[in-house]
XYZ file of C-alpha atoms in Angstrom:
215
model
C -31.858 -10.024 -21.870
C -31.377 -7.614 -18.979
C -28.450 -5.276 -19.375
C -25.811 -5.615 -16.660
C -25.004 -2.270 -15.037
C -21.486 -0.914 -14.737
C -21.971 -0.843 -10.988
C -22.595 -4.587 -11.013
C -19.547 -5.219 -13.196
C -17.344 -3.122 -10.909
C -18.646 -4.896 -7.818
C -17.973 -8.306 -9.354
C -14.448 -7.272 -10.333
C -13.879 -6.026 -6.787
C -15.125 -9.350 -5.411
C -12.670 -11.278 -7.569
C -9.703 -9.045 -6.769
C -10.351 -9.159 -3.022
C -10.781 -12.925 -3.047
C -7.605 -13.434 -5.059
C -5.662 -11.046 -2.812
C -6.780 -13.008 0.234
C -5.646 -16.283 -1.340
C -2.282 -14.856 -2.363
C -1.675 -13.286 1.042
C -2.561 -16.487 2.870
C -0.771 -19.065 0.715
C 1.536 -17.202 -1.652
C 1.284 -16.906 -5.410
C 2.708 -20.282 -6.336
C 0.693 -22.305 -3.840
C -2.517 -20.619 -4.984
C -4.344 -22.019 -7.985
C -7.150 -20.470 -9.969
C -9.353 -23.169 -8.463
C -8.526 -21.747 -5.018
C -9.579 -18.301 -6.197
C -12.819 -19.633 -7.686
C -13.651 -21.385 -4.422
C -12.923 -18.274 -2.352
C -15.024 -15.920 -4.466
C -17.718 -18.566 -5.003
C -17.989 -17.904 -8.728
C -17.787 -20.054 -11.828
C -14.681 -20.171 -13.970
C -16.549 -18.394 -16.751
C -17.534 -15.537 -14.448
C -13.940 -15.004 -13.302
C -12.300 -15.421 -16.711
C -14.634 -12.792 -18.076
C -12.563 -10.278 -16.099
C -9.113 -11.853 -15.848
C -7.284 -14.251 -18.141
C -5.560 -16.032 -15.282
C -3.458 -15.793 -12.143
C -0.743 -13.584 -13.629
C -3.242 -10.966 -14.714
C -4.873 -11.043 -11.286
C -1.515 -10.450 -9.613
C -0.686 -7.540 -11.909
C -4.103 -5.962 -11.361
C -3.787 -6.190 -7.577
C -0.288 -4.694 -7.545
C -1.234 -1.877 -9.923
C -4.322 -1.002 -7.908
C -2.570 -1.011 -4.533
C 0.311 1.173 -5.709
C -2.095 3.578 -7.382
C -4.097 3.843 -4.166
C -0.985 4.512 -2.090
C 0.163 7.175 -4.526
C -3.238 8.879 -4.398
C -3.260 8.934 -0.579
C 0.176 10.545 -0.365
C -0.670 12.893 -3.223
C -3.657 14.110 -1.245
C -1.353 15.086 1.597
C 0.445 17.571 -0.648
C -2.711 19.678 -0.817
C -2.461 20.398 2.911
C -0.320 23.291 4.087
C 1.856 22.019 5.572
C 1.272 18.294 5.079
C 0.880 16.149 8.198
C 4.184 15.219 9.808
C 5.437 11.677 9.076
C 4.088 10.102 12.272
C 0.585 11.311 11.382
C 0.800 10.784 7.633
C 2.092 7.203 7.738
C -0.639 6.148 10.155
C -3.224 7.876 8.004
C -2.032 5.819 5.050
C -2.271 2.582 7.031
C -5.740 3.455 8.301
C -6.890 4.253 4.778
C -5.496 0.985 3.453
C -7.319 -0.894 6.220
C -10.524 0.763 5.051
C -9.922 -0.017 1.387
C -8.418 -3.487 1.847
C -10.005 -4.898 5.031
C -8.940 -8.463 4.281
C -8.593 -10.450 7.479
C -8.110 -14.064 8.546
C -8.725 -14.892 12.200
C -8.484 -11.199 13.024
C -5.140 -10.692 11.263
C -4.970 -7.961 8.626
C -3.608 -9.751 5.565
C -2.473 -6.763 3.503
C 1.113 -6.749 4.922
C 1.424 -10.416 3.974
C 0.281 -9.580 0.473
C 2.918 -6.850 0.218
C 5.675 -9.281 1.124
C 4.397 -11.849 -1.367
C 4.502 -9.188 -4.078
C 8.068 -8.147 -3.284
C 9.235 -11.759 -3.287
C 7.478 -12.569 -6.541
C 9.052 -9.534 -8.207
C 12.509 -11.107 -7.769
C 11.613 -13.867 -10.222
C 8.883 -12.298 -12.330
C 10.217 -9.649 -14.707
C 6.747 -8.789 -15.946
C 5.567 -8.055 -12.418
C 8.729 -6.063 -11.827
C 7.826 -3.928 -14.826
C 4.505 -3.193 -13.117
C 5.972 -2.604 -9.673
C 8.751 -0.221 -10.710
C 6.608 2.625 -12.105
C 4.080 2.128 -9.311
C 6.822 2.460 -6.726
C 8.059 5.519 -8.574
C 4.650 7.131 -8.217
C 4.646 6.552 -4.455
C 8.184 7.906 -4.204
C 7.261 11.002 -6.194
C 4.263 11.654 -3.956
C 6.457 11.382 -0.853
C 9.053 13.650 -2.465
C 6.399 16.303 -2.982
C 5.379 15.972 0.662
C 8.998 16.595 1.686
C 9.133 19.645 -0.561
C 6.041 20.994 1.173
C 7.798 20.439 4.506
C 10.689 22.447 3.119
C 8.394 25.234 1.942
C 6.937 25.421 5.473
C 10.388 25.605 7.037
C 10.065 22.219 8.739
C 13.198 20.773 7.123
C 16.418 22.442 5.928
C 16.524 24.028 2.498
C 19.185 21.595 1.322
C 17.344 18.440 2.403
C 17.489 15.628 -0.160
C 13.769 15.122 -0.799
C 14.278 11.890 -2.740
C 16.464 10.387 -0.028
C 13.920 11.255 2.667
C 11.133 9.806 0.514
C 13.051 6.543 0.133
C 13.645 6.311 3.881
C 9.982 6.882 4.707
C 8.961 4.179 2.227
C 11.525 1.875 3.825
C 10.011 2.574 7.261
C 6.595 1.430 6.061
C 8.038 -1.608 4.306
C 10.037 -2.615 7.368
C 7.020 -2.142 9.588
C 4.988 -4.439 7.341
C 7.688 -7.107 7.573
C 7.710 -6.906 11.375
C 3.920 -7.158 11.513
C 4.039 -10.379 9.502
C 7.061 -11.963 11.195
C 6.366 -11.030 14.814
C 2.703 -10.119 14.915
C 2.941 -7.995 18.055
C 3.897 -4.736 16.333
C 1.088 -2.202 16.257
C 0.500 1.063 14.453
C 0.987 2.752 17.824
C 4.525 1.371 17.871
C 5.204 2.859 14.454
C 3.740 6.239 15.452
C 5.669 6.396 18.719
C 8.894 5.291 17.053
C 8.597 7.937 14.368
C 7.889 10.601 16.959
C 10.968 9.513 18.906
C 13.130 9.745 15.792
C 11.682 13.159 14.974
C 12.596 14.405 18.442
C 16.298 13.532 18.213
C 18.324 16.661 18.934
C 15.889 18.229 21.384
C 12.492 19.939 21.300
C 13.544 22.351 18.587
C 15.073 19.699 16.326
C 14.091 20.103 12.684
C 11.092 17.887 11.960
C 10.316 17.429 15.671
C 6.779 17.783 16.989
C 7.587 21.150 18.577
C 9.787 22.384 15.749
C 9.267 25.906 14.488
C 9.841 26.963 10.876
C 13.485 27.803 10.193
């Protein structure tokens, strides 16, 4: 019998995760059955259950993977000196997620819908909440380190609350995702321009503004 390569196994796992994510984003967790997932990925039940025991495990795997990816992207920004300003960094994250999770239906990027489904499910699913909490903490920690690099470069005051700023930036992305899903006419350009406008409050030399100089 031919030995199955790790590359093949990884590709099959990716196929299942992407298909399940698309189903969940489109119809929600509760309205999606394993039969829906099987139909979307065009695989037998045996092929899918070889990787995942069921819907709950699929959900947990998707959430864990997405949060890990987000944390890695932000973590990478801390190696730059200084890191990109928020208007650049947030868009970079969105662009990277589009590359990694290019799930679309009729031209609509489905990842924001998936995010909202995850947050909603966490309210009733303690096990998923136990997965989400440390993953969120990793993203927050990465953002906090970015803020500290801003501080080291003199782009924010010495006494800035790095954790508070990290939480606000996460909230900006979360709120943007909600608007994309609910209204559909909100683009990444809107997010970039809005962040730049906020960063300019106080005049050209405002701390964190595009023309700010180290303090």
